[in-house]
């Protein structure tokens, strides 16, 4: 049985939570391999709604859930999220949850720097969530991060604090802020350390053991390929690689472990924050998509921008990330539209493009080329087989997979876990 890697193939918010939950019920371990607590997943299990931003989605079902070394971990956010889930009856202990001991930490100074920079950026704002993810990754790459394993050695942390504060104090001075309060930071770390260290371990060893036993591993990505720091709409991106290859580096398992790559794709397009968006609809149709799709961020509550499906972007994302098959979500949001549109190419200053250019100025200037299709009067909501779908909805889905050059493996027709049409079982490949 194959392992499965789940990634978003648009700008995030594709409905990964439901799909990951559906897959997690059949997996033996679920691994988060990048990102931080800016990634929101909503799970609906029976009458209970769980909102996760850091914990792997398998945790609500008791599946072994692991935060890999590629994640930047806010220990205070983790403690709060665990307490919230435990209040909903979810059991979280050392048997079903583990954190990589070489995981870099998000500290309060990272969030402060994030907000200071964004507030001072003027027209250069990139729409950060202000949670410190970017500055934490910068410190990791700059070799001045404090990691989970350091929480067990706080009495010898001074040399690392010297490196960290030398960098941050200079930045804070530029914003007119006081230097880092080292004593307060150490006190905060001493207080939070036991909440994190109880779960800390070399998770690569545990995953190696799980894999050797023939168990099924689900790698859970955050955000989407179009927010990848290399392949996304730079600089309006996140601070990590969101493509499927990161599952290997961010978990400690080799690239041959990532298995079937499932790209989650919404039946239309949304984006949060600033950045290019060729098919954005700033009219009644865009409002209708947003209202019907409940397009507000799980973590931030920010309203999402909405537009027609962009086959060019999704085809590019699938190619870059080696997607084996897609899970098409929120098809039911398109119910009742008289016509629906799909972007099949771009015009850029008189030239036709079949890809999204890298430069921000070109990205801002592209004009979408649309293909129009008849909509459907019937409903797809709650459908669990092809026979339950209107004929025109099936035509739309078929055209999507043709244009993105990637087959549909799953179709989601509501937030409910069982309202899913299985075309190809990722775990059976």
XYZ file of N, CA and C in Angstrom, residues 295-412:
354
model
N -16.053 31.774 2.118
C -14.640 32.039 1.892
C -14.069 33.075 2.860
N -13.807 32.571 4.064
C -13.138 33.339 5.097
C -12.073 32.455 5.716
N -10.891 33.010 6.000
C -9.772 32.226 6.497
C -10.056 31.570 7.834
N -9.668 30.284 7.975
C -9.866 29.551 9.222
C -9.072 30.179 10.358
N -7.849 30.599 10.067
C -6.970 31.151 11.106
C -7.204 32.639 11.294
N -7.221 33.393 10.202
C -7.250 34.857 10.287
C -8.638 35.455 10.201
N -9.591 34.718 9.619
C -10.923 35.265 9.408
C -10.991 36.237 8.243
N -9.866 36.394 7.521
C -9.839 37.341 6.401
C -10.693 36.846 5.232
N -11.371 37.775 4.590
C -12.181 37.447 3.425
C -11.278 37.069 2.258
N -11.641 35.990 1.565
C -10.850 35.543 0.425
C -11.348 36.167 -0.869
N -10.410 36.498 -1.735
C -10.748 36.953 -3.080
C -11.170 35.724 -3.903
N -12.140 35.899 -4.792
C -12.688 34.758 -5.528
C -12.671 35.004 -7.033
N -12.545 33.925 -7.799
C -12.576 34.035 -9.250
C -12.801 32.685 -9.905
N -12.850 32.681 -11.218
C -13.079 31.454 -11.975
C -11.868 30.521 -11.884
N -12.079 29.286 -12.222
C -11.023 28.276 -12.209
C -9.945 28.652 -13.224
N -8.693 28.584 -12.784
C -7.553 28.921 -13.643
C -6.786 27.641 -13.952
N -7.050 27.074 -15.130
C -6.425 25.808 -15.513
C -4.934 25.970 -15.772
N -4.517 27.163 -16.183
C -3.096 27.397 -16.452
C -2.290 27.271 -15.163
N -2.756 27.939 -14.126
C -2.057 27.902 -12.846
C -2.042 26.497 -12.255
N -3.166 25.814 -12.310
C -3.233 24.475 -11.712
C -2.381 23.487 -12.505
N -2.398 23.588 -13.826
C -1.544 22.716 -14.644
C -0.075 22.923 -14.282
N 0.297 24.178 -14.102
C 1.678 24.509 -13.742
C 2.015 23.949 -12.365
N 1.110 24.122 -11.399
C 1.336 23.620 -10.044
C 1.463 22.101 -10.023
N 0.630 21.422 -10.804
C 0.672 19.964 -10.845
C 1.981 19.473 -11.453
N 2.448 20.167 -12.477
C 3.701 19.772 -13.119
C 4.885 19.980 -12.179
N 4.929 21.138 -11.525
C 6.043 21.476 -10.632
C 6.116 20.520 -9.452
N 4.961 20.100 -8.962
C 4.925 19.294 -7.748
C 4.731 17.810 -8.021
N 4.732 17.403 -9.277
C 4.626 15.978 -9.591
C 3.336 15.358 -9.103
N 2.227 16.070 -9.278
C 0.931 15.579 -8.784
C 0.485 14.349 -9.569
N 0.121 13.299 -8.838
C -0.352 12.058 -9.450
C -1.822 12.165 -9.824
N -2.606 12.772 -8.958
C -4.033 12.963 -9.186
C -4.538 14.076 -8.298
N -5.676 14.672 -8.669
C -6.210 15.778 -7.874
C -7.471 15.362 -7.125
N -7.720 16.070 -6.059
C -9.007 16.009 -5.371
C -9.703 17.322 -5.662
N -10.789 17.293 -6.408
C -11.516 18.504 -6.786
C -12.572 18.786 -5.732
N -12.451 19.933 -5.059
C -13.338 20.257 -3.945
C -14.311 21.381 -4.296
N -15.344 21.499 -3.483
C -16.322 22.586 -3.559
C -17.006 22.704 -4.925
N -17.207 21.583 -5.584
C -17.954 21.589 -6.845
C -19.364 22.112 -6.625
N -19.926 21.845 -5.448
C -21.296 22.253 -5.148
C -21.470 23.773 -5.120
N -20.381 24.528 -4.922
C -20.472 25.990 -4.908
C -20.879 26.525 -6.281
N -20.580 25.774 -7.334
C -20.929 26.195 -8.694
C -22.359 25.814 -9.094
N -23.064 25.105 -8.229
C -24.453 24.730 -8.537
C -25.290 25.976 -8.827
N -26.085 25.928 -9.883
C -27.035 26.998 -10.175
C -26.512 28.117 -11.032
N -25.212 28.118 -11.358
C -24.692 29.133 -12.275
C -25.161 28.822 -13.702
N -25.679 29.823 -14.384
C -26.144 29.619 -15.758
C -24.991 29.254 -16.679
N -23.861 29.919 -16.502
C -22.640 29.584 -17.242
C -21.465 29.589 -16.268
N -20.458 28.807 -16.590
C -19.221 28.796 -15.808
C -18.061 29.000 -16.774
N -16.983 29.560 -16.247
C -15.827 29.845 -17.096
C -14.574 29.167 -16.551
N -13.676 28.831 -17.474
C -12.372 28.272 -17.132
C -11.308 29.058 -17.894
N -10.283 29.497 -17.191
C -9.171 30.186 -17.852
C -8.266 29.138 -18.495
N -8.040 29.283 -19.804
C -7.246 28.303 -20.549
C -5.913 28.860 -21.038
N -5.681 30.159 -20.854
C -4.435 30.776 -21.295
C -4.435 32.240 -20.907
N -3.347 32.928 -21.242
C -3.232 34.355 -20.937
C -2.783 35.132 -22.174
N -3.173 36.414 -22.182
C -2.602 37.369 -23.133
C -1.694 38.322 -22.344
N -0.473 38.490 -22.832
C 0.461 39.419 -22.206
C 1.044 40.303 -23.289
N 0.528 41.547 -23.360
C 0.992 42.525 -24.347
C 0.988 41.946 -25.756
N -0.125 41.315 -26.098
C -0.311 40.792 -27.439
C 0.193 39.378 -27.656
N 0.904 38.816 -26.675
C 1.437 37.461 -26.801
C 0.585 36.485 -26.007
N 0.361 35.282 -26.563
C -0.416 34.247 -25.870
C 0.535 33.381 -25.054
N 0.212 33.194 -23.776
C 1.028 32.367 -22.886
C 0.227 31.174 -22.387
N 0.906 30.031 -22.258
C 0.273 28.846 -21.663
C 0.898 28.536 -20.304
N 1.516 29.536 -19.680
C 2.112 29.405 -18.358
C 2.033 30.760 -17.663
N 2.264 30.740 -16.344
C 2.231 31.982 -15.572
C 3.657 32.499 -15.440
N 3.948 33.706 -15.921
C 5.323 34.210 -15.918
C 5.835 34.457 -14.504
N 7.170 34.527 -14.367
C 7.790 34.640 -13.045
C 7.813 36.063 -12.504
N 7.911 37.074 -13.384
C 8.076 38.439 -12.906
C 6.749 39.047 -12.464
N 6.798 39.767 -11.345
C 5.579 40.336 -10.768
C 4.866 41.283 -11.732
N 5.622 42.077 -12.509
C 5.002 43.013 -13.455
C 4.247 42.269 -14.549
N 4.823 41.167 -15.031
C 4.138 40.357 -16.049
C 2.928 39.653 -15.455
N 3.067 39.179 -14.224
C 1.943 38.516 -13.560
C 0.765 39.472 -13.395
N 1.071 40.719 -13.114
C 0.011 41.715 -12.908
C -0.671 42.095 -14.215
N 0.038 41.940 -15.337
C -0.486 42.401 -16.631
C -1.181 41.328 -17.457
N -1.060 40.065 -17.075
C -1.677 39.024 -17.901
C -3.200 39.159 -17.875
N -3.818 38.870 -19.020
C -5.276 38.870 -19.134
C -5.737 37.442 -19.404
N -6.711 36.954 -18.638
C -7.148 35.573 -18.827
C -7.907 35.369 -20.134
N -7.690 34.239 -20.755
C -8.463 33.798 -21.919
C -9.423 32.724 -21.407
N -10.711 32.965 -21.593
C -11.713 32.080 -21.007
C -12.356 31.150 -22.022
N -12.710 29.984 -21.524
C -13.590 29.058 -22.225
C -14.883 29.001 -21.421
N -15.997 29.180 -22.073
C -17.277 29.226 -21.362
C -18.035 27.932 -21.564
N -18.656 27.462 -20.485
C -19.446 26.234 -20.526
C -20.814 26.489 -19.898
N -21.796 25.716 -20.297
C -23.100 25.765 -19.642
C -22.963 25.282 -18.203
N -23.702 25.944 -17.321
C -23.747 25.486 -15.942
C -24.758 24.367 -15.793
N -25.135 24.062 -14.558
C -26.110 22.994 -14.321
C -27.156 23.452 -13.314
N -28.382 23.058 -13.578
C -29.507 23.455 -12.735
C -29.640 22.554 -11.512
N -29.239 21.297 -11.657
C -29.340 20.359 -10.538
C -28.286 20.626 -9.486
N -28.270 19.790 -8.465
C -27.322 19.985 -7.370
C -26.288 18.868 -7.321
N -25.075 19.251 -6.973
C -24.015 18.269 -6.736
C -23.799 18.046 -5.242
N -24.416 18.869 -4.415
C -24.203 18.820 -2.968
C -24.558 17.442 -2.410
N -23.596 16.848 -1.714
C -23.828 15.557 -1.087
C -23.675 14.354 -2.004
N -23.331 14.572 -3.264
C -23.174 13.454 -4.204
C -22.035 12.543 -3.754
N -22.254 11.220 -3.893
C -21.237 10.250 -3.508
C -20.903 9.281 -4.626
N -21.467 9.530 -5.809
C -21.135 8.719 -6.985
C -21.364 9.568 -8.223
N -20.773 9.145 -9.352
C -20.966 9.868 -10.594
C -22.440 9.952 -10.964
N -23.194 8.917 -10.626
C -24.615 8.868 -10.978
C -25.417 9.957 -10.275
N -24.880 10.479 -9.175
C -25.567 11.529 -8.419
C -25.330 12.923 -8.994
N -24.412 13.034 -9.958
C -24.034 14.342 -10.490
C -24.819 14.699 -11.738
N -25.202 15.964 -11.916
C -25.786 16.406 -13.183
C -24.790 16.177 -14.323
N -25.314 15.892 -15.498
C -24.456 15.580 -16.646
C -23.488 16.724 -16.951
N -23.958 17.967 -16.831
C -23.104 19.094 -17.172
C -21.986 19.279 -16.147
N -22.242 18.888 -14.892
C -21.195 18.941 -13.870
C -20.099 17.935 -14.194
N -20.493 16.773 -14.677
C -19.504 15.768 -15.085
C -18.671 16.292 -16.252
N -19.306 17.003 -17.187
C -18.577 17.593 -18.320
C -17.560 18.619 -17.826
N -17.967 19.407 -16.830
C -17.063 20.418 -16.269
C -15.843 19.735 -15.644
N -16.069 18.726 -14.833
C -14.977 18.009 -14.175
C -14.051 17.369 -15.211
N -14.649 16.784 -16.251
C -13.854 16.149 -17.308
C -12.994 17.174 -18.040
N -13.558 18.361 -18.261
C -12.808 19.399 -18.960
C -11.665 19.919 -18.088
N -11.907 20.025 -16.787
C -10.861 20.463 -15.865
C -9.665 19.518 -15.921
N -9.912 18.222 -15.797
C -8.786 17.292 -15.780
C -8.075 17.233 -17.133
N -8.815 17.481 -18.204
C -8.186 17.529 -19.517
C -7.256 18.727 -19.634
N -7.700 19.888 -19.155
C -6.916 21.112 -19.280
C -5.692 21.127 -18.363
N -5.809 20.530 -17.189
C -4.682 20.547 -16.257
C -3.750 19.356 -16.477
N -4.137 18.461 -17.379
C -3.316 17.310 -17.763
C -2.988 16.420 -16.568
N -3.963 16.323 -15.660
C -3.816 15.508 -14.453
C -5.183 14.896 -14.131
N -5.252 13.599 -13.866
C -6.545 12.958 -13.622
C -7.149 13.326 -12.268
N -8.465 13.262 -12.200
C -9.196 13.458 -10.950
C -9.207 12.144 -10.178
N -8.775 12.191 -8.926
C -8.791 11.005 -8.073
C -9.968 11.020 -7.105
N -10.353 12.220 -6.654
C -11.461 12.384 -5.716
C -12.254 13.619 -6.094
N -13.553 13.593 -5.797
C -14.401 14.766 -5.955
C -15.134 14.979 -4.637
N -15.009 16.185 -4.078
C -15.678 16.508 -2.824
C -16.893 17.383 -3.114
